[in-house]
Tab-separated table of C-alpha atoms and ligand atoms in Angstrom:
chain	number	residue	atom	x	y	z
A	577	UNK	CA	0.000	0.000	0.000
A	578	UNK	CA	2.940	2.298	0.649
A	579	UNK	CA	3.599	2.837	-3.031
A	580	UNK	CA	-0.068	3.624	-3.715
A	581	UNK	CA	-1.381	7.166	-4.007
A	582	UNK	CA	-4.498	8.350	-2.216
A	583	UNK	CA	-7.143	9.970	-4.369
A	584	UNK	CA	-6.126	13.370	-2.956
A	585	UNK	CA	-2.462	12.815	-3.786
A	586	UNK	CA	-3.245	11.556	-7.294
A	587	UNK	CA	-5.524	14.530	-7.935
A	588	UNK	CA	-2.988	17.048	-6.671
A	589	UNK	CA	-0.099	15.575	-8.667
A	590	UNK	CA	-2.177	15.425	-11.845
A	591	UNK	CA	-3.674	18.900	-11.400
A	592	UNK	CA	-7.296	17.713	-11.434
A	593	UNK	CA	-10.012	17.727	-8.782
A	594	UNK	CA	-10.805	14.767	-6.549
A	595	UNK	CA	-14.308	14.987	-8.029
A	596	UNK	CA	-12.899	14.308	-11.484
A	597	UNK	CA	-11.205	11.128	-10.253
A	598	UNK	CA	-14.395	10.045	-8.504
A	599	UNK	CA	-16.268	10.594	-11.765
A	600	UNK	CA	-13.735	8.537	-13.743
A	601	UNK	CA	-14.203	5.760	-11.202
A	602	UNK	CA	-18.002	5.960	-11.366
A	603	UNK	CA	-18.092	5.704	-15.171
A	604	UNK	CA	-15.544	2.858	-15.142
A	605	UNK	CA	-12.863	4.835	-16.993
A	606	UNK	CA	-10.318	4.581	-14.191
A	607	UNK	CA	-11.129	2.289	-11.292
A	608	UNK	CA	-8.359	2.376	-8.660
A	609	UNK	CA	-7.284	-1.222	-8.216
A	610	UNK	CA	-7.527	-1.175	-4.443
A	611	UNK	CA	-8.915	0.581	-1.358
A	612	UNK	CA	-7.277	1.466	1.933
A	613	UNK	CA	-8.474	-0.269	5.109
A	614	UNK	CA	-10.596	2.809	5.713
A	615	UNK	CA	-12.240	2.211	2.324
A	616	UNK	CA	-10.596	5.125	0.462
A	617	UNK	CA	-9.495	4.815	-3.141
A	618	UNK	CA	-5.774	3.930	-3.599
A	619	UNK	CA	-3.999	4.263	-6.962
A	620	UNK	CA	-1.282	1.741	-7.892
A	621	UNK	CA	1.558	2.450	-10.355
A	622	UNK	CA	-0.547	0.827	-13.086
A	623	UNK	CA	-3.554	3.018	-12.208
A	624	UNK	CA	-1.336	6.100	-12.360
A	625	UNK	CA	-0.046	5.077	-15.794
A	626	UNK	CA	-3.620	4.766	-17.006
A	627	UNK	CA	-4.535	8.093	-15.399
A	628	UNK	CA	-1.701	9.741	-17.291
A	629	UNK	CA	-3.013	8.306	-20.557
A	630	UNK	CA	-6.583	9.381	-19.791
A	631	UNK	CA	-5.541	12.943	-18.914
A	632	UNK	CA	-3.230	13.283	-21.889
A	633	UNK	CA	-5.935	12.164	-24.330
A	634	UNK	CA	-8.368	14.487	-22.525
A	635	UNK	CA	-6.003	17.407	-22.956
A	636	UNK	CA	-5.842	16.601	-26.647
A	637	UNK	CA	-9.609	17.051	-26.799
A	638	UNK	CA	-10.788	13.425	-26.888
A	639	UNK	CA	-14.197	12.647	-25.350
A	640	UNK	CA	-14.412	10.307	-22.349
A	641	UNK	CA	-16.021	7.515	-24.403
A	642	UNK	CA	-13.328	7.705	-27.060
A	643	UNK	CA	-10.682	7.656	-24.325
A	644	UNK	CA	-12.228	4.554	-22.778
A	645	UNK	CA	-11.981	2.796	-26.171
A	646	UNK	CA	-8.356	3.883	-26.558
A	647	UNK	CA	-7.104	2.911	-23.098
A	648	UNK	CA	-9.067	-0.352	-23.081
A	649	UNK	CA	-7.579	-1.489	-26.369
A	650	UNK	CA	-5.673	-4.678	-25.440
A	651	UNK	CA	-3.355	-4.360	-28.465
A	652	UNK	CA	-1.919	-1.016	-27.272
A	653	UNK	CA	0.646	-1.044	-24.465
A	654	UNK	CA	1.995	1.913	-22.445
A	655	UNK	CA	4.855	2.574	-24.906
A	656	UNK	CA	2.484	2.565	-27.873
A	657	UNK	CA	0.227	5.037	-26.031
A	658	UNK	CA	3.201	7.277	-25.276
A	659	UNK	CA	4.289	7.207	-28.914
A	660	UNK	CA	0.790	7.974	-30.126
A	661	UNK	CA	0.363	10.770	-27.586
A	662	UNK	CA	3.693	12.233	-28.533
A	663	UNK	CA	2.756	12.272	-32.220
A	664	UNK	CA	-0.619	13.868	-31.478
A	665	UNK	CA	0.982	16.530	-29.272
A	666	UNK	CA	3.606	17.353	-31.905
A	667	UNK	CA	0.860	17.637	-34.449
A	668	UNK	CA	-1.010	19.993	-32.112
A	669	UNK	CA	2.142	22.062	-31.572
A	670	UNK	CA	2.748	22.318	-35.317
A	671	UNK	CA	-0.860	23.295	-35.941
A	672	UNK	CA	-0.599	25.974	-33.229
A	673	UNK	CA	2.611	27.263	-34.850
A	674	UNK	CA	0.851	27.262	-38.224
A	675	UNK	CA	-2.115	29.171	-36.749
A	676	UNK	CA	0.207	31.784	-35.232
A	677	UNK	CA	1.844	32.220	-38.646
A	678	UNK	CA	-1.555	32.551	-40.338
A	679	UNK	CA	-2.728	35.081	-37.720
A	680	UNK	CA	0.504	37.095	-38.067
A	681	UNK	CA	-0.104	37.194	-41.796
A	682	UNK	CA	-3.637	38.485	-41.316
A	683	UNK	CA	-2.467	41.108	-38.787
A	684	UNK	CA	0.137	42.278	-41.281
A	685	UNK	CA	-2.477	42.455	-44.032
A	686	UNK	CA	-4.871	44.429	-41.795
A	687	UNK	CA	-2.096	46.834	-40.810
A	688	UNK	CA	-1.629	47.553	-44.500
A	689	UNK	CA	-5.365	48.082	-44.907
A	690	UNK	CA	-5.872	44.804	-46.813
A	691	UNK	CA	-9.046	42.885	-45.913
A	692	UNK	CA	-8.729	39.120	-45.913
A	693	UNK	CA	-11.473	37.098	-47.570
A	694	UNK	CA	-13.821	34.922	-45.459
A	695	UNK	CA	-12.112	31.826	-46.921
A	696	UNK	CA	-8.697	33.141	-45.864
A	697	UNK	CA	-9.997	33.848	-42.355
A	698	UNK	CA	-11.308	30.307	-41.930
A	699	UNK	CA	-8.144	28.750	-43.311
A	700	UNK	CA	-6.497	29.481	-39.933
A	701	UNK	CA	-8.407	26.583	-38.389
A	702	UNK	CA	-7.224	24.023	-40.900
A	703	UNK	CA	-3.683	25.356	-40.873
A	704	UNK	CA	-0.954	22.720	-41.348
A	705	UNK	CA	2.670	23.675	-40.771
A	706	UNK	CA	3.903	23.221	-44.333
A	707	UNK	CA	0.739	24.706	-45.810
A	708	UNK	CA	1.599	27.888	-43.857
A	709	UNK	CA	5.370	28.034	-44.184
A	710	UNK	CA	5.748	26.086	-47.453
A	711	UNK	CA	5.472	29.084	-49.772
A	712	UNK	CA	8.707	30.475	-48.262
A	713	UNK	CA	10.516	27.197	-48.963
A	714	UNK	CA	11.818	27.668	-52.528
A	715	UNK	CA	13.621	30.935	-51.609
A	716	UNK	CA	16.637	29.068	-50.227
A	717	UNK	CA	15.879	25.337	-50.394
A	718	UNK	CA	17.418	23.554	-53.322
A	719	UNK	CA	19.560	20.538	-54.199
A	720	UNK	CA	22.951	20.419	-52.526
A	721	UNK	CA	24.875	18.388	-55.120
A	722	UNK	CA	27.347	16.775	-52.672
A	723	UNK	CA	24.557	15.534	-50.428
A	724	UNK	CA	22.474	14.504	-53.455
A	725	UNK	CA	25.398	12.397	-54.688
A	726	UNK	CA	25.533	10.580	-51.341
A	727	UNK	CA	21.789	9.887	-51.461
A	728	UNK	CA	21.843	8.733	-55.086
A	729	UNK	CA	24.849	6.471	-54.438
A	730	UNK	CA	23.003	4.923	-51.521
A	731	UNK	CA	20.010	4.196	-53.763
A	732	UNK	CA	22.297	1.710	-55.514
A	733	UNK	CA	20.880	0.282	-58.710
A	734	UNK	CA	17.255	0.998	-57.761
A	735	UNK	CA	15.210	1.763	-60.860
A	736	UNK	CA	11.922	2.662	-59.166
A	737	UNK	CA	12.176	5.102	-56.263
A	738	UNK	CA	9.550	6.407	-53.843
A	739	UNK	CA	10.381	9.837	-52.386
A	740	UNK	CA	8.425	10.353	-49.162
A	741	UNK	CA	7.964	13.876	-47.745
A	742	UNK	CA	9.141	14.950	-51.172
A	743	UNK	CA	8.419	18.675	-50.896
A	744	UNK	CA	9.469	20.396	-54.084
A	745	UNK	CA	11.577	17.369	-55.067
A	746	UNK	CA	15.066	18.765	-54.455
A	747	UNK	CA	16.744	15.369	-54.118
A	748	UNK	CA	14.809	13.335	-56.668
A	749	UNK	CA	17.189	11.522	-59.039
A	750	UNK	CA	16.468	12.303	-62.687
A	751	UNK	CA	17.729	9.012	-64.075
A	752	UNK	CA	15.196	6.774	-62.265
A	753	UNK	CA	11.447	6.322	-62.203
A	754	UNK	CA	10.375	8.396	-59.204
A	755	UNK	CA	7.022	8.550	-57.429
A	756	UNK	CA	6.682	11.292	-54.831
A	757	UNK	CA	4.554	11.384	-51.667
A	758	UNK	CA	3.786	14.772	-50.107
A	759	UNK	CA	0.930	15.642	-47.705
A	760	UNK	CA	1.075	19.448	-48.058
A	761	UNK	CA	-0.955	20.906	-50.934
A	762	UNK	CA	1.203	24.051	-50.879
A	763	UNK	CA	4.369	21.984	-51.303
A	764	UNK	CA	2.814	19.817	-54.027
A	765	UNK	CA	1.782	22.937	-55.917
A	766	UNK	CA	5.372	24.194	-55.915
A	767	UNK	CA	6.831	21.118	-57.575
A	768	UNK	CA	8.430	22.199	-60.835
A	769	UNK	CA	6.821	21.386	-64.166
A	770	UNK	CA	7.967	17.960	-65.292
A	771	UNK	CA	8.678	16.764	-61.733
A	772	UNK	CA	7.799	13.179	-60.806
A	773	UNK	CA	4.105	12.398	-60.158
A	774	UNK	CA	3.149	13.184	-56.581
A	775	UNK	CA	0.628	11.402	-54.359
A	776	UNK	CA	-1.075	13.235	-51.461
A	777	UNK	CA	-0.351	10.946	-48.503
A	778	UNK	CA	1.657	10.693	-45.281
A	779	UNK	CA	4.590	8.442	-44.456
A	780	UNK	CA	2.766	6.667	-41.654
A	781	UNK	CA	0.223	5.184	-44.042
A	782	UNK	CA	1.567	4.746	-47.550
A	783	UNK	CA	-1.025	3.801	-50.168
A	784	UNK	CA	1.178	1.177	-51.844
A	785	UNK	CA	1.456	-2.617	-51.788
A	786	UNK	CA	4.357	-4.326	-50.017
A	787	UNK	CA	7.651	-4.141	-51.919
A	788	UNK	CA	6.232	-1.945	-54.718
A	789	UNK	CA	9.492	-0.008	-55.200
A	790	UNK	CA	13.159	-0.856	-55.525
A	791	UNK	CA	13.967	1.924	-53.059
A	792	UNK	CA	12.283	4.491	-50.845
A	793	UNK	CA	13.961	7.738	-49.783
A	794	UNK	CA	13.091	10.428	-47.256
A	795	UNK	CA	15.094	13.655	-47.081
A	796	UNK	CA	14.899	16.247	-44.283
A	797	UNK	CA	11.369	15.157	-43.454
A	798	UNK	CA	11.349	12.429	-40.774
A	799	UNK	CA	11.372	15.006	-37.954
A	800	UNK	CA	8.005	16.258	-39.205
A	801	UNK	CA	6.267	12.915	-39.115
A	802	UNK	CA	3.683	12.259	-36.454
A	803	UNK	CA	5.208	8.808	-35.827
A	804	UNK	CA	8.722	8.526	-37.316
A	805	UNK	CA	9.219	4.870	-36.416
A	806	UNK	CA	5.868	3.848	-37.948
A	807	UNK	CA	6.669	5.927	-41.048
A	808	UNK	CA	10.090	4.343	-41.474
A	809	UNK	CA	8.592	0.874	-41.128
A	810	UNK	CA	6.183	1.841	-43.897
A	811	UNK	CA	9.114	2.810	-46.133
A	812	UNK	CA	10.689	-0.565	-45.449
A	813	UNK	CA	7.389	-2.311	-46.164
A	814	UNK	CA	6.939	-0.760	-49.598
A	815	UNK	CA	10.581	-0.857	-50.749
A	816	UNK	CA	13.519	-3.225	-50.729
A	817	UNK	CA	16.023	-0.482	-49.970
A	818	UNK	CA	15.579	2.574	-47.780
A	819	UNK	CA	17.672	5.760	-47.715
A	820	UNK	CA	16.933	8.447	-45.140
A	821	UNK	CA	18.648	11.795	-44.614
A	822	UNK	CA	17.979	12.889	-41.059
A	823	UNK	CA	19.798	13.921	-37.895
A	824	UNK	CA	21.012	12.400	-34.674
A	825	UNK	CA	19.068	14.072	-31.879
A	826	UNK	CA	21.113	12.446	-29.136
A	827	UNK	CA	24.621	13.465	-30.003
A	828	UNK	CA	25.393	16.210	-27.514
A	829	UNK	CA	28.852	16.588	-29.068
A	830	UNK	CA	27.591	18.116	-32.280
A	831	UNK	CA	24.818	19.915	-30.376
A	832	UNK	CA	27.481	21.734	-28.441
A	833	UNK	CA	29.494	22.365	-31.565
A	834	UNK	CA	26.780	24.216	-33.476
A	835	UNK	CA	27.060	27.755	-32.190
A	836	UNK	CA	23.547	28.705	-33.356
A	837	UNK	CA	21.754	26.327	-30.996
A	838	UNK	CA	24.455	26.450	-28.308
A	839	UNK	CA	24.728	30.238	-27.961
A	840	UNK	CA	21.566	31.716	-29.445
A	841	UNK	CA	18.721	29.249	-29.743
A	842	UNK	CA	18.826	26.770	-26.828
A	843	UNK	CA	15.075	26.270	-27.398
A	844	UNK	CA	16.073	23.989	-30.266
A	845	UNK	CA	16.766	21.300	-27.648
A	846	UNK	CA	13.070	21.372	-26.646
A	847	UNK	CA	12.132	20.345	-30.168
A	848	UNK	CA	14.214	17.195	-29.789
A	849	UNK	CA	12.692	16.012	-26.521
A	850	UNK	CA	11.203	12.562	-27.014
A	851	UNK	CA	12.553	12.348	-30.555
A	852	UNK	CA	13.509	8.707	-31.292
A	853	UNK	CA	17.213	7.979	-30.999
A	854	UNK	CA	19.287	7.332	-34.099
A	855	UNK	CA	19.399	3.688	-32.978
A	856	UNK	CA	15.565	3.590	-32.923
A	857	UNK	CA	15.362	5.127	-36.389
A	858	UNK	CA	18.011	2.831	-37.804
A	859	UNK	CA	16.371	-0.199	-36.210
A	860	UNK	CA	13.009	0.744	-37.761
A	861	UNK	CA	14.492	0.186	-41.221
A	862	UNK	CA	17.040	-2.452	-40.185
A	863	UNK	CA	19.950	-0.415	-41.481
A	864	UNK	CA	22.976	1.593	-40.479
A	865	UNK	CA	23.893	5.281	-40.142
A	866	UNK	CA	26.683	7.267	-41.791
A	867	UNK	CA	27.653	10.860	-40.945
A	868	UNK	CA	26.985	13.512	-43.591
A	869	UNK	CA	29.151	16.576	-43.227
A	870	UNK	CA	27.643	19.936	-44.132
A	871	UNK	CA	29.854	21.784	-46.639
A	872	UNK	CA	30.620	25.399	-45.715
A	873	UNK	CA	28.951	26.614	-48.908
A	874	UNK	CA	25.948	24.286	-48.694
A	875	UNK	CA	23.480	25.089	-51.487
A	876	UNK	CA	20.404	23.812	-49.625
A	877	UNK	CA	19.406	26.330	-46.953
A	878	UNK	CA	18.363	23.875	-44.248
A	879	UNK	CA	18.714	24.868	-40.605
A	880	UNK	CA	22.403	23.951	-40.199
A	881	UNK	CA	23.453	25.065	-43.703
A	882	UNK	CA	24.963	28.448	-42.814
A	883	UNK	CA	27.244	27.345	-39.989
A	884	UNK	CA	30.151	29.281	-41.549
A	885	UNK	CA	28.036	32.159	-42.885
A	886	UNK	CA	26.345	33.442	-39.710
A	887	UNK	CA	24.974	36.634	-41.327
A	888	UNK	CA	22.624	34.437	-43.335
A	889	UNK	CA	20.518	33.760	-40.235
A	890	UNK	CA	19.725	37.468	-39.985
A	891	UNK	CA	17.843	37.151	-43.265
A	892	UNK	CA	14.126	36.587	-42.784
A	893	UNK	CA	13.934	34.569	-46.047
A	894	UNK	CA	16.548	32.135	-44.782
A	895	UNK	CA	14.696	31.628	-41.504
A	896	UNK	CA	11.237	31.291	-43.031
A	897	UNK	CA	12.439	28.444	-45.253
A	898	UNK	CA	13.196	26.180	-42.272
A	899	UNK	CA	10.556	25.018	-39.812
A	900	UNK	CA	12.742	25.297	-36.679
A	901	UNK	CA	12.246	29.059	-36.454
A	902	UNK	CA	8.461	28.773	-36.607
A	903	UNK	CA	8.431	25.915	-34.133
A	904	UNK	CA	10.458	27.676	-31.429
A	905	UNK	CA	8.079	30.656	-31.594
A	906	UNK	CA	8.491	34.323	-32.477
A	907	UNK	CA	9.847	35.373	-29.089
A	908	UNK	CA	12.783	32.935	-29.113
A	909	UNK	CA	13.433	33.731	-32.770
A	910	UNK	CA	13.563	37.490	-32.224
A	911	UNK	CA	15.813	37.162	-29.186
A	912	UNK	CA	18.201	34.811	-31.001
A	913	UNK	CA	18.419	37.033	-34.072
A	914	UNK	CA	18.931	40.192	-32.007
A	915	UNK	CA	21.653	38.569	-29.970
A	916	UNK	CA	23.416	37.140	-33.046
A	917	UNK	CA	23.227	40.532	-34.735
A	918	UNK	CA	24.885	42.181	-31.729
A	919	UNK	CA	27.634	39.566	-31.554
A	920	UNK	CA	28.367	39.855	-35.268
A	921	UNK	CA	28.611	43.640	-34.966
A	922	UNK	CA	30.821	43.549	-31.875
A	923	UNK	CA	33.125	40.814	-33.210
A	924	UNK	CA	32.160	38.493	-30.375
A	925	UNK	CA	30.840	35.806	-32.758
A	926	UNK	CA	34.086	35.844	-34.768
A	927	UNK	CA	36.150	35.598	-31.622
A	928	UNK	CA	34.157	32.688	-30.232
A	929	UNK	CA	34.052	30.755	-33.495
A	930	UNK	CA	37.496	31.507	-34.825
A	931	UNK	CA	38.252	27.806	-35.453
A	932	UNK	CA	35.368	27.425	-37.962
A	933	UNK	CA	37.052	29.497	-40.660
A	934	UNK	CA	39.551	26.700	-41.262
A	935	UNK	CA	36.853	24.054	-41.770
A	936	UNK	CA	35.414	23.197	-45.175
A	937	UNK	CA	32.752	20.866	-43.808
A	938	UNK	CA	31.320	20.186	-40.373
A	939	UNK	CA	29.624	17.288	-38.637
A	940	UNK	CA	26.470	18.866	-37.230
A	941	UNK	CA	24.657	15.612	-36.535
A	942	UNK	CA	23.229	14.991	-40.012
A	943	UNK	CA	23.101	11.311	-40.869
A	944	UNK	CA	22.326	9.092	-43.819
A	945	UNK	CA	20.495	5.919	-42.847
A	946	UNK	CA	20.724	3.098	-45.344
A	947	UNK	CA	19.018	-0.263	-45.262
A	948	UNK	CA	18.362	-3.215	-47.505
A	949	UNK	CA	19.224	-4.002	-51.088
A	950	UNK	CA	21.585	-6.700	-52.261
A	951	UNK	CA	24.606	-4.484	-51.869
A	952	UNK	CA	23.381	-2.859	-48.642
A	953	UNK	CA	26.761	-3.322	-46.978
A	954	UNK	CA	28.733	-1.843	-49.850
A	955	UNK	CA	27.296	1.655	-50.034
A	956	UNK	CA	29.964	4.211	-50.859
A	957	UNK	CA	31.377	5.658	-47.636
A	958	UNK	CA	31.170	9.334	-46.706
A	959	UNK	CA	32.851	11.621	-49.214
A	960	UNK	CA	31.354	15.024	-48.467
B	867	SAM	C1	11.829	20.197	-44.895
B	867	SAM	S1	10.678	19.611	-46.056
B	867	SAM	C2	11.713	18.537	-47.027
B	867	SAM	C3	11.227	18.401	-48.431
B	867	SAM	C4	12.151	17.625	-49.368
B	867	SAM	N1	12.315	16.246	-48.969
B	867	SAM	C5	13.495	18.305	-49.478
B	867	SAM	O1	14.493	17.726	-49.074
B	867	SAM	O2	13.534	19.427	-49.977
B	867	SAM	C6	9.709	18.489	-45.113
B	867	SAM	C7	8.509	17.914	-45.861
B	867	SAM	O3	7.930	16.841	-45.110
B	867	SAM	C8	6.537	16.874	-45.328
B	867	SAM	N2	5.834	16.102	-44.287
B	867	SAM	C9	5.369	16.544	-43.095
B	867	SAM	N3	4.743	15.543	-42.446
B	867	SAM	C10	4.839	14.440	-43.227
B	867	SAM	C11	4.387	13.086	-43.104
B	867	SAM	N4	3.746	12.669	-42.025
B	867	SAM	N5	4.647	12.227	-44.115
B	867	SAM	C12	5.329	12.651	-45.200
B	867	SAM	N6	5.769	13.911	-45.380
B	867	SAM	C13	5.537	14.793	-44.409
B	867	SAM	C14	6.225	18.358	-45.308
B	867	SAM	O4	4.958	18.647	-45.876
B	867	SAM	C15	7.391	18.912	-46.086
B	867	SAM	O5	7.133	19.023	-47.452
């Protein structure tokens, strides 16, 4: 009994009223497994785990009946619930970020005396991250040939290739038969004329039969997926070979090395909380990971691209083309940019990062995951 919580303790820790817990008990949603000798409700570790699931689903807006179905599902264990909750919360965070962006846009328009149409006003509620920020993408996001070469090498002799989270198609090889998958209508609309056919779908549920493609690739997209491990398993299901360009969220070494997140935007670390480890990602496809160094003059303006050109981050176009800046929120962004601007003007940045000038490429945690294929073990090693 010692390790059990009383109803008062459980309510206080969870930030709900005792009445709420009584109600959950009465409707059978959460029945504490035991009672004290005095007949009071006592919550075991298992009850507390279930309470956490109930409250998290509640916070996400699920109704009590729906929650009962979810937590009573015998095929879903605590880890599966945590993964699902995490994905739903990330989705909620991204939608909130997208709504803020849409509202900012309307405020700007109003300040200039432009009235938004009723359709534009309602769009805020259906806002998806890449439907809001996607139009800024082409300004700086394009193929980096040295990284493209690594990806195309890793595709081996694959003739048919599925590109998941394809965006505008920056890394699609032109000498193979490519099918793209992209959930954002704004991104699909920006694919150049003549680009590979694109299906509106998400990685977690690919509308293709098992082993339909020689290879599947995913570039700079896995961190946006609601459930990265489920998505990667889908890639493996539909293709014999899988090539993924992503980053290692656990490596504190590179985290400390990148001055932007270390000195100006520590909030970046919050975005990585709960992110699957590189080992989890690699295991999901049954493959291995290779480092990809970022060249100092990287042509693709992803978040880490300008590690040797710090002034670039002062440019609004550069920031709007990567999701990190929207996800950390306007306050963190403004503070980081102001502080970087001051340090560039005073020479403090140059002093602190003197050693970077001598580097042509840096390991900032970007990784190429490769799995499957007959020559899976013989993929060309890093040459960036
Ligand atoms: C940073 S962009 C990368 C686009 C492209 N692969 C490239 O390298 O230029 C990330 C893309 O992932 C897409 N995305 C977000 N969630 C996704 C999901 N669940 N499944 C597949 N793609 C997704 C976004 O819509 C966006 O186009």
